[in-house]
Amino acid sequence: MEKRYLFTPGPTPVPPAVLAAGAEPIVHHRGADFREIYASVLGRLKEVFRTEADVLLFTASGSGAMESAAANLCAPGDRVTVVSHGSFGERWLAICEQHQLDVHAIRYEWGERPDPAEVGAAVREQGTGIVFCQHSDTSTGVVSDVQAIKESVGDATLVVDAVSSLGAVPLETEAWGIDVVVSGSQKALMAPPGLAMVSVPGHVLAQVKPSRSFYFDWPRNKKAQDVLDAAFTPAVSTIRSLDVALGLLLEQGLAAAFERHIRLGRATRAGVKAMGLELFSPDDDTAAVVTAVRAPDGIDADELLRHLRDRHGVTLAPGQQHLKGKIFRIGHIGWFDIFDIASALAAVELSLTELGAEIERGLAVPAAFEAFERPAVGA
Amino acid sequence: MEKRYLFTPGPTPVPPAVLAAGAEPIVHHRGADFREIYASVLGRLKEVFRTEADVLLFTASGSGAMESAAANLCAPGDRVTVVSHGSFGERWLAICEQHQLDVHAIRYEWGERPDPAEVGAAVREQGTGIVFCQHSDTSTGVVSDVQAIKESVGDATLVVDAVSSLGAVPLETEAWGIDVVVSGSQKALMAPPGLAMVSVPGHVLAQVKPSRSFYFDWPRNKKAQDVLDAAFTPAVSTIRSLDVALGLLLEQGLAAAFERHIRLGRATRAGVKAMGLELFSPDDDTAAVVTAVRAPDGIDADELLRHLRDRHGVTLAPGQQHLKGKIFRIGHIGWFDIFDIASALAAVELSLTELGAEIERGLAVPAAFEAFERPAVGA
């Protein structure tokens, strides 16, 4: 019986109370017991999304909710802009292409932050009314400034993938005027995977096209949710889990969660640098979701991950697509605290040593603790 | 703390071992721990689906997997046939209409069994190459003869919604030549809701059109599954539960499950009739999934259900659409045994009495036990 440690940016570790809620006896999704849970979870989602708008809840992965935006907002041939700076920007592109949209990409190097002014200028030049972008692209650790992007694109409808950022870093959906926000249960929200959400305010609902998806049809799902009657049999157990998880998050407060994530990011970066490794994600407090690290010369990142997993039971995340083998990623969203970071860093340090890298031992963990102890306010 | 009893045909009660599996710590969906579970569940699904074909597993409700068939098999304007004899036949129609197919309906009264020869003749007359139908329509309790329907429609691609029938009544996907079978986790498979599946053999994959869904794209999902790498973050906890549930089902054996469901159906019908109530679902062994019962004169079925729920903590299922208030439904798929039927019947008897119906007390449960004790073989 080997003990396992999960330090990935999704699915993330889930608190025992959240897991236990998911193991309660099944309730019927059209009964009073479920309606109470459903009302609670939908209300809590609004609080976490920072909006008074409807947050539609789907039994699906985050990609399903991403697709719902393309399927409801656009018709084939519609001109749209996708801002891509990582694997999930490429996913927006693939979704939009599958929906036969006239897709104009604004591509940044993976690891680079999109320039809001540049995005606004490109959107005006392309003459697009709908813009898809990432808040956090988990593949690189880059968190983009969606507030400035919204200001820059003006009246264009901005659809933000916040699957890995919601609950980890500030996202003022309504105050910043973000039109649509997509998220998922299995990241900073600390619940098991299986649920995805999308916030759709009235001004966006008013502009939907006939949905090309039955399952992800926004008006159909909204109509059912409005009377607490899910359109399709929902994952009642996972919804129960999500409700408990959101309760834990809101009890602590979003501000406290944001501060914790900033400090966890600082701790991880300090530890990584103390080990002599090079960061791939930005070396500043924006990188509070996941820390991407370049493997040292002569070490294949995927080999490091296999060693961590097979030798020590520790799971970190690999680089995606062209970054495969070049970087590895330490998640710190959701149910993470500094001792998880200490374990992850210690495991990396030990494994790199075992693989023959020249790492000075013992520096990473103290550096992490020191960085964590500095308050995040005014960062 | 009121004790609750769930006697609905989905979501159905889930065995404690299955619930417990869903509460285990989260595993990463691209790691060795999950791949082992994934391989097991995909293998077990093939056994339960009675096919060597790929069974694609989606994080979604059954309706999502239903939609995947329309989104992958057809292009807008394609001529298709839908056989409808209940609420879920109407769902096929709604899905096909949303996909802008040229839909030809063969409609039966709710509660009537489709006539395979008639279906075949209509399909030939309509000149359609794709036929959508239900195996069991949960709204009425009717289980149709999909083997005879397949024989009758010949070369047309037959897509069968077996969400509530798979694992409850025989469905020989491969031996009967059924082209596509759709199912869900939360019915006879005894797992929580949140997962849906569709069996897609090679000859069907060869005829797919460009998918109009990114999330439910069959080739994309198959390509990922082939290397045990889910295309999108799957509901790892629910998959773990489903794997345990399928293990329980296969350990007992499908034949034993089918026999148990026949006997549970008999017991329910015997009890209902002993109470002096009239069956809505057929009064024969085909009705092994759910028993639909007409409310007695002067009693609104929905009022009976509210009474059962609010007074006794017992949940049964209502009639849908035009049957609302007229019938109620007792489920007996999945983790049900005769004492659940006894409880359900006793609760109905008590509640009807409390609501002023003239019911002779004490006859239903003994009648149910007697009917249950007769072996189902040669039924």
PDB file of C-alpha atoms in Angstrom, chain A residues 4 6 8-14 19-20 22-33 59-64 67 91 94-95 98-100 186-187 191-195 210-217 220 231-238 309-310 315-318 320, chain B residues 4 6 8-14 19-20 22-33 59-64 67 91 94-95 98-100 186-187 191-195 210-217 220 231-238 309-310 315-318 320:
ATOM      1  CA  ARG A   4       0.035   8.687  -3.214  1.00  0.00           C
ATOM      2  CA  LEU A   6      -1.419  14.432  -6.145  1.00  0.00           C
ATOM      3  CA  THR A   8      -1.463  18.505 -10.302  1.00  0.00           C
ATOM      4  CA  PRO A   9      -3.454  21.545 -11.400  1.00  0.00           C
ATOM      5  CA  GLY A  10      -6.552  19.441 -12.071  1.00  0.00           C
ATOM      6  CA  PRO A  11      -8.077  17.242 -11.094  1.00  0.00           C
ATOM      7  CA  THR A  12      -6.839  18.549  -7.773  1.00  0.00           C
ATOM      8  CA  PRO A  13      -6.954  16.921  -4.333  1.00  0.00           C
ATOM      9  CA  VAL A  14     -10.420  17.075  -2.774  1.00  0.00           C
ATOM     10  CA  LEU A  19     -15.470  13.305  -0.983  1.00  0.00           C
ATOM     11  CA  ALA A  20     -17.763  12.088   1.800  1.00  0.00           C
ATOM     12  CA  GLY A  22     -20.323  12.498  -2.841  1.00  0.00           C
ATOM     13  CA  ALA A  23     -20.729   9.114  -1.178  1.00  0.00           C
ATOM     14  CA  GLU A  24     -24.095   9.876   0.403  1.00  0.00           C
ATOM     15  CA  PRO A  25     -27.059   7.875  -0.845  1.00  0.00           C
ATOM     16  CA  ILE A  26     -28.376   8.941  -4.240  1.00  0.00           C
ATOM     17  CA  VAL A  27     -31.225  11.448  -4.271  1.00  0.00           C
ATOM     18  CA  HIS A  28     -33.646  11.820  -7.131  1.00  0.00           C
ATOM     19  CA  HIS A  29     -32.935  14.882  -9.251  1.00  0.00           C
ATOM     20  CA  ARG A  30     -36.593  15.908  -9.406  1.00  0.00           C
ATOM     21  CA  GLY A  31     -37.243  15.648  -5.665  1.00  0.00           C
ATOM     22  CA  ALA A  32     -37.249  18.125  -2.803  1.00  0.00           C
ATOM     23  CA  ASP A  33     -33.965  16.808  -1.370  1.00  0.00           C
ATOM     24  CA  THR A  59     -22.628  17.457 -16.227  1.00  0.00           C
ATOM     25  CA  ALA A  60     -19.532  17.516 -18.449  1.00  0.00           C
ATOM     26  CA  SER A  61     -15.874  18.436 -18.430  1.00  0.00           C
ATOM     27  CA  GLY A  62     -14.853  22.062 -18.820  1.00  0.00           C
ATOM     28  CA  SER A  63     -14.404  21.516 -22.556  1.00  0.00           C
ATOM     29  CA  GLY A  64     -18.115  20.766 -22.842  1.00  0.00           C
ATOM     30  CA  GLU A  67     -18.082  24.247 -26.559  1.00  0.00           C
ATOM     31  CA  ARG A  91      -8.671  24.138 -27.714  1.00  0.00           C
ATOM     32  CA  ALA A  94     -10.311  23.576 -32.383  1.00  0.00           C
ATOM     33  CA  ILE A  95     -13.820  24.074 -30.986  1.00  0.00           C
ATOM     34  CA  GLN A  98     -15.339  22.318 -35.567  1.00  0.00           C
ATOM     35  CA  HIS A  99     -18.276  24.728 -35.421  1.00  0.00           C
ATOM     36  CA  GLN A 100     -17.229  26.070 -38.821  1.00  0.00           C
ATOM     37  CA  GLN A 186     -12.109  19.935 -10.480  1.00  0.00           C
ATOM     38  CA  LYS A 187      -9.621  22.786 -10.110  1.00  0.00           C
ATOM     39  CA  ALA A 191     -14.533  19.127  -6.121  1.00  0.00           C
ATOM     40  CA  PRO A 192     -14.222  15.978  -8.232  1.00  0.00           C
ATOM     41  CA  PRO A 193     -14.258  16.373 -12.027  1.00  0.00           C
ATOM     42  CA  GLY A 194     -17.562  15.956 -13.846  1.00  0.00           C
ATOM     43  CA  LEU A 195     -19.214  19.373 -13.650  1.00  0.00           C
ATOM     44  CA  PRO A 210     -30.233  28.706 -32.361  1.00  0.00           C
ATOM     45  CA  SER A 211     -28.041  26.298 -30.407  1.00  0.00           C
ATOM     46  CA  ARG A 212     -26.266  23.654 -32.427  1.00  0.00           C
ATOM     47  CA  SER A 213     -26.156  21.503 -29.313  1.00  0.00           C
ATOM     48  CA  PHE A 214     -29.199  19.941 -27.673  1.00  0.00           C
ATOM     49  CA  TYR A 215     -27.358  18.948 -24.506  1.00  0.00           C
ATOM     50  CA  PHE A 216     -25.503  22.255 -24.090  1.00  0.00           C
ATOM     51  CA  ASP A 217     -28.383  24.453 -25.279  1.00  0.00           C
ATOM     52  CA  ARG A 220     -33.084  24.954 -22.562  1.00  0.00           C
ATOM     53  CA  ALA A 231     -32.852  19.625 -18.084  1.00  0.00           C
ATOM     54  CA  PHE A 232     -31.046  16.273 -17.963  1.00  0.00           C
ATOM     55  CA  THR A 233     -30.287  13.856 -15.120  1.00  0.00           C
ATOM     56  CA  PRO A 234     -27.402  15.676 -13.452  1.00  0.00           C
ATOM     57  CA  ALA A 235     -24.499  14.109 -11.565  1.00  0.00           C
ATOM     58  CA  VAL A 236     -26.324  14.460  -8.246  1.00  0.00           C
ATOM     59  CA  SER A 237     -23.450  13.045  -6.175  1.00  0.00           C
ATOM     60  CA  THR A 238     -20.854  15.340  -7.712  1.00  0.00           C
ATOM     61  CA  ARG A 309       5.370   8.597  -9.779  1.00  0.00           C
ATOM     62  CA  ASP A 310       6.904   5.134  -9.848  1.00  0.00           C
ATOM     63  CA  THR A 315       2.099  12.922  -9.357  1.00  0.00           C
ATOM     64  CA  LEU A 316       3.023  16.225 -11.029  1.00  0.00           C
ATOM     65  CA  ALA A 317       1.814  17.361 -14.447  1.00  0.00           C
ATOM     66  CA  PRO A 318       3.763  17.123 -17.712  1.00  0.00           C
ATOM     67  CA  GLN A 320       1.782  19.581 -23.215  1.00  0.00           C
TER      68      GLN A 320
ATOM     69  CA  ARG B   4     -35.393   8.084   2.830  1.00  0.00           C
ATOM     70  CA  LEU B   6     -35.561   5.811  -3.377  1.00  0.00           C
ATOM     71  CA  THR B   8     -37.243   5.441  -8.944  1.00  0.00           C
ATOM     72  CA  PRO B   9     -36.049   4.082 -12.283  1.00  0.00           C
ATOM     73  CA  GLY B  10     -33.076   6.456 -12.327  1.00  0.00           C
ATOM     74  CA  PRO B  11     -31.077   7.661 -10.681  1.00  0.00           C
ATOM     75  CA  THR B  12     -31.381   4.366  -8.826  1.00  0.00           C
ATOM     76  CA  PRO B  13     -30.050   3.384  -5.395  1.00  0.00           C
ATOM     77  CA  VAL B  14     -26.321   2.662  -5.458  1.00  0.00           C
ATOM     78  CA  LEU B  19     -20.577   4.920  -3.270  1.00  0.00           C
ATOM     79  CA  ALA B  20     -17.430   4.281  -1.225  1.00  0.00           C
ATOM     80  CA  GLY B  22     -16.446   7.277  -5.517  1.00  0.00           C
ATOM     81  CA  ALA B  23     -15.179   8.806  -2.281  1.00  0.00           C
ATOM     82  CA  GLU B  24     -11.606   7.588  -2.682  1.00  0.00           C
ATOM     83  CA  PRO B  25      -8.951  10.245  -3.146  1.00  0.00           C
ATOM     84  CA  ILE B  26      -8.841  11.793  -6.611  1.00  0.00           C
ATOM     85  CA  VAL B  27      -6.432  10.252  -9.105  1.00  0.00           C
ATOM     86  CA  HIS B  28      -5.054  12.108 -12.087  1.00  0.00           C
ATOM     87  CA  HIS B  29      -6.705  11.089 -15.345  1.00  0.00           C
ATOM     88  CA  ARG B  30      -3.426  10.834 -17.216  1.00  0.00           C
ATOM     89  CA  GLY B  31      -1.629   8.688 -14.624  1.00  0.00           C
ATOM     90  CA  ALA B  32      -1.049   4.966 -14.221  1.00  0.00           C
ATOM     91  CA  ASP B  33      -3.582   4.645 -11.378  1.00  0.00           C
ATOM     92  CA  THR B  59     -18.848  12.486 -18.793  1.00  0.00           C
ATOM     93  CA  ALA B  60     -22.449  13.516 -19.456  1.00  0.00           C
ATOM     94  CA  SER B  61     -26.016  12.392 -18.932  1.00  0.00           C
ATOM     95  CA  GLY B  62     -27.530   9.799 -21.260  1.00  0.00           C
ATOM     96  CA  SER B  63     -29.010  12.581 -23.387  1.00  0.00           C
ATOM     97  CA  GLY B  64     -25.496  13.757 -24.208  1.00  0.00           C
ATOM     98  CA  GLU B  67     -27.038  13.537 -29.052  1.00  0.00           C
ATOM     99  CA  ARG B  91     -36.300  13.295 -26.953  1.00  0.00           C
ATOM    100  CA  ALA B  94     -36.081  16.931 -30.350  1.00  0.00           C
ATOM    101  CA  ILE B  95     -32.395  16.047 -30.754  1.00  0.00           C
ATOM    102  CA  GLN B  98     -32.128  20.518 -33.283  1.00  0.00           C
ATOM    103  CA  HIS B  99     -29.577  18.951 -35.621  1.00  0.00           C
ATOM    104  CA  GLN B 100     -31.745  20.013 -38.554  1.00  0.00           C
ATOM    105  CA  GLN B 186     -27.371   5.684 -13.217  1.00  0.00           C
ATOM    106  CA  LYS B 187     -29.959   3.027 -14.040  1.00  0.00           C
ATOM    107  CA  ALA B 191     -23.677   3.749 -10.359  1.00  0.00           C
ATOM    108  CA  PRO B 192     -24.243   7.453  -9.717  1.00  0.00           C
ATOM    109  CA  PRO B 193     -25.395   9.620 -12.633  1.00  0.00           C
ATOM    110  CA  GLY B 194     -22.767  11.486 -14.616  1.00  0.00           C
ATOM    111  CA  LEU B 195     -21.531   8.977 -17.182  1.00  0.00           C
ATOM    112  CA  PRO B 210     -17.794  15.330 -39.666  1.00  0.00           C
ATOM    113  CA  SER B 211     -19.010  15.628 -36.071  1.00  0.00           C
ATOM    114  CA  ARG B 212     -20.985  18.729 -35.239  1.00  0.00           C
ATOM    115  CA  SER B 213     -19.914  18.311 -31.626  1.00  0.00           C
ATOM    116  CA  PHE B 214     -16.353  18.763 -30.409  1.00  0.00           C
ATOM    117  CA  TYR B 215     -17.026  17.256 -26.980  1.00  0.00           C
ATOM    118  CA  PHE B 216     -19.037  14.277 -28.265  1.00  0.00           C
ATOM    119  CA  ASP B 217     -16.916  13.737 -31.389  1.00  0.00           C
ATOM    120  CA  ARG B 220     -11.719  12.141 -31.226  1.00  0.00           C
ATOM    121  CA  ALA B 231      -9.974  13.226 -24.572  1.00  0.00           C
ATOM    122  CA  PHE B 232     -11.271  15.468 -21.770  1.00  0.00           C
ATOM    123  CA  THR B 233     -10.861  15.358 -17.995  1.00  0.00           C
ATOM    124  CA  PRO B 234     -13.297  12.573 -17.124  1.00  0.00           C
ATOM    125  CA  ALA B 235     -15.305  12.198 -13.918  1.00  0.00           C
ATOM    126  CA  VAL B 236     -12.603   9.999 -12.370  1.00  0.00           C
ATOM    127  CA  SER B 237     -14.549   9.391  -9.143  1.00  0.00           C
ATOM    128  CA  THR B 238     -17.730   8.353 -10.925  1.00  0.00           C
ATOM    129  CA  ARG B 309     -42.423  11.771  -0.090  1.00  0.00           C
ATOM    130  CA  ASP B 310     -43.493  14.267   2.540  1.00  0.00           C
ATOM    131  CA  THR B 315     -39.691   8.615  -3.592  1.00  0.00           C
ATOM    132  CA  LEU B 316     -41.450   7.097  -6.613  1.00  0.00           C
ATOM    133  CA  ALA B 317     -41.468   8.592 -10.110  1.00  0.00           C
ATOM    134  CA  PRO B 318     -44.267  10.675 -11.659  1.00  0.00           C
ATOM    135  CA  GLN B 320     -44.331  12.603 -17.694  1.00  0.00           C
TER     136      GLN B 320
END
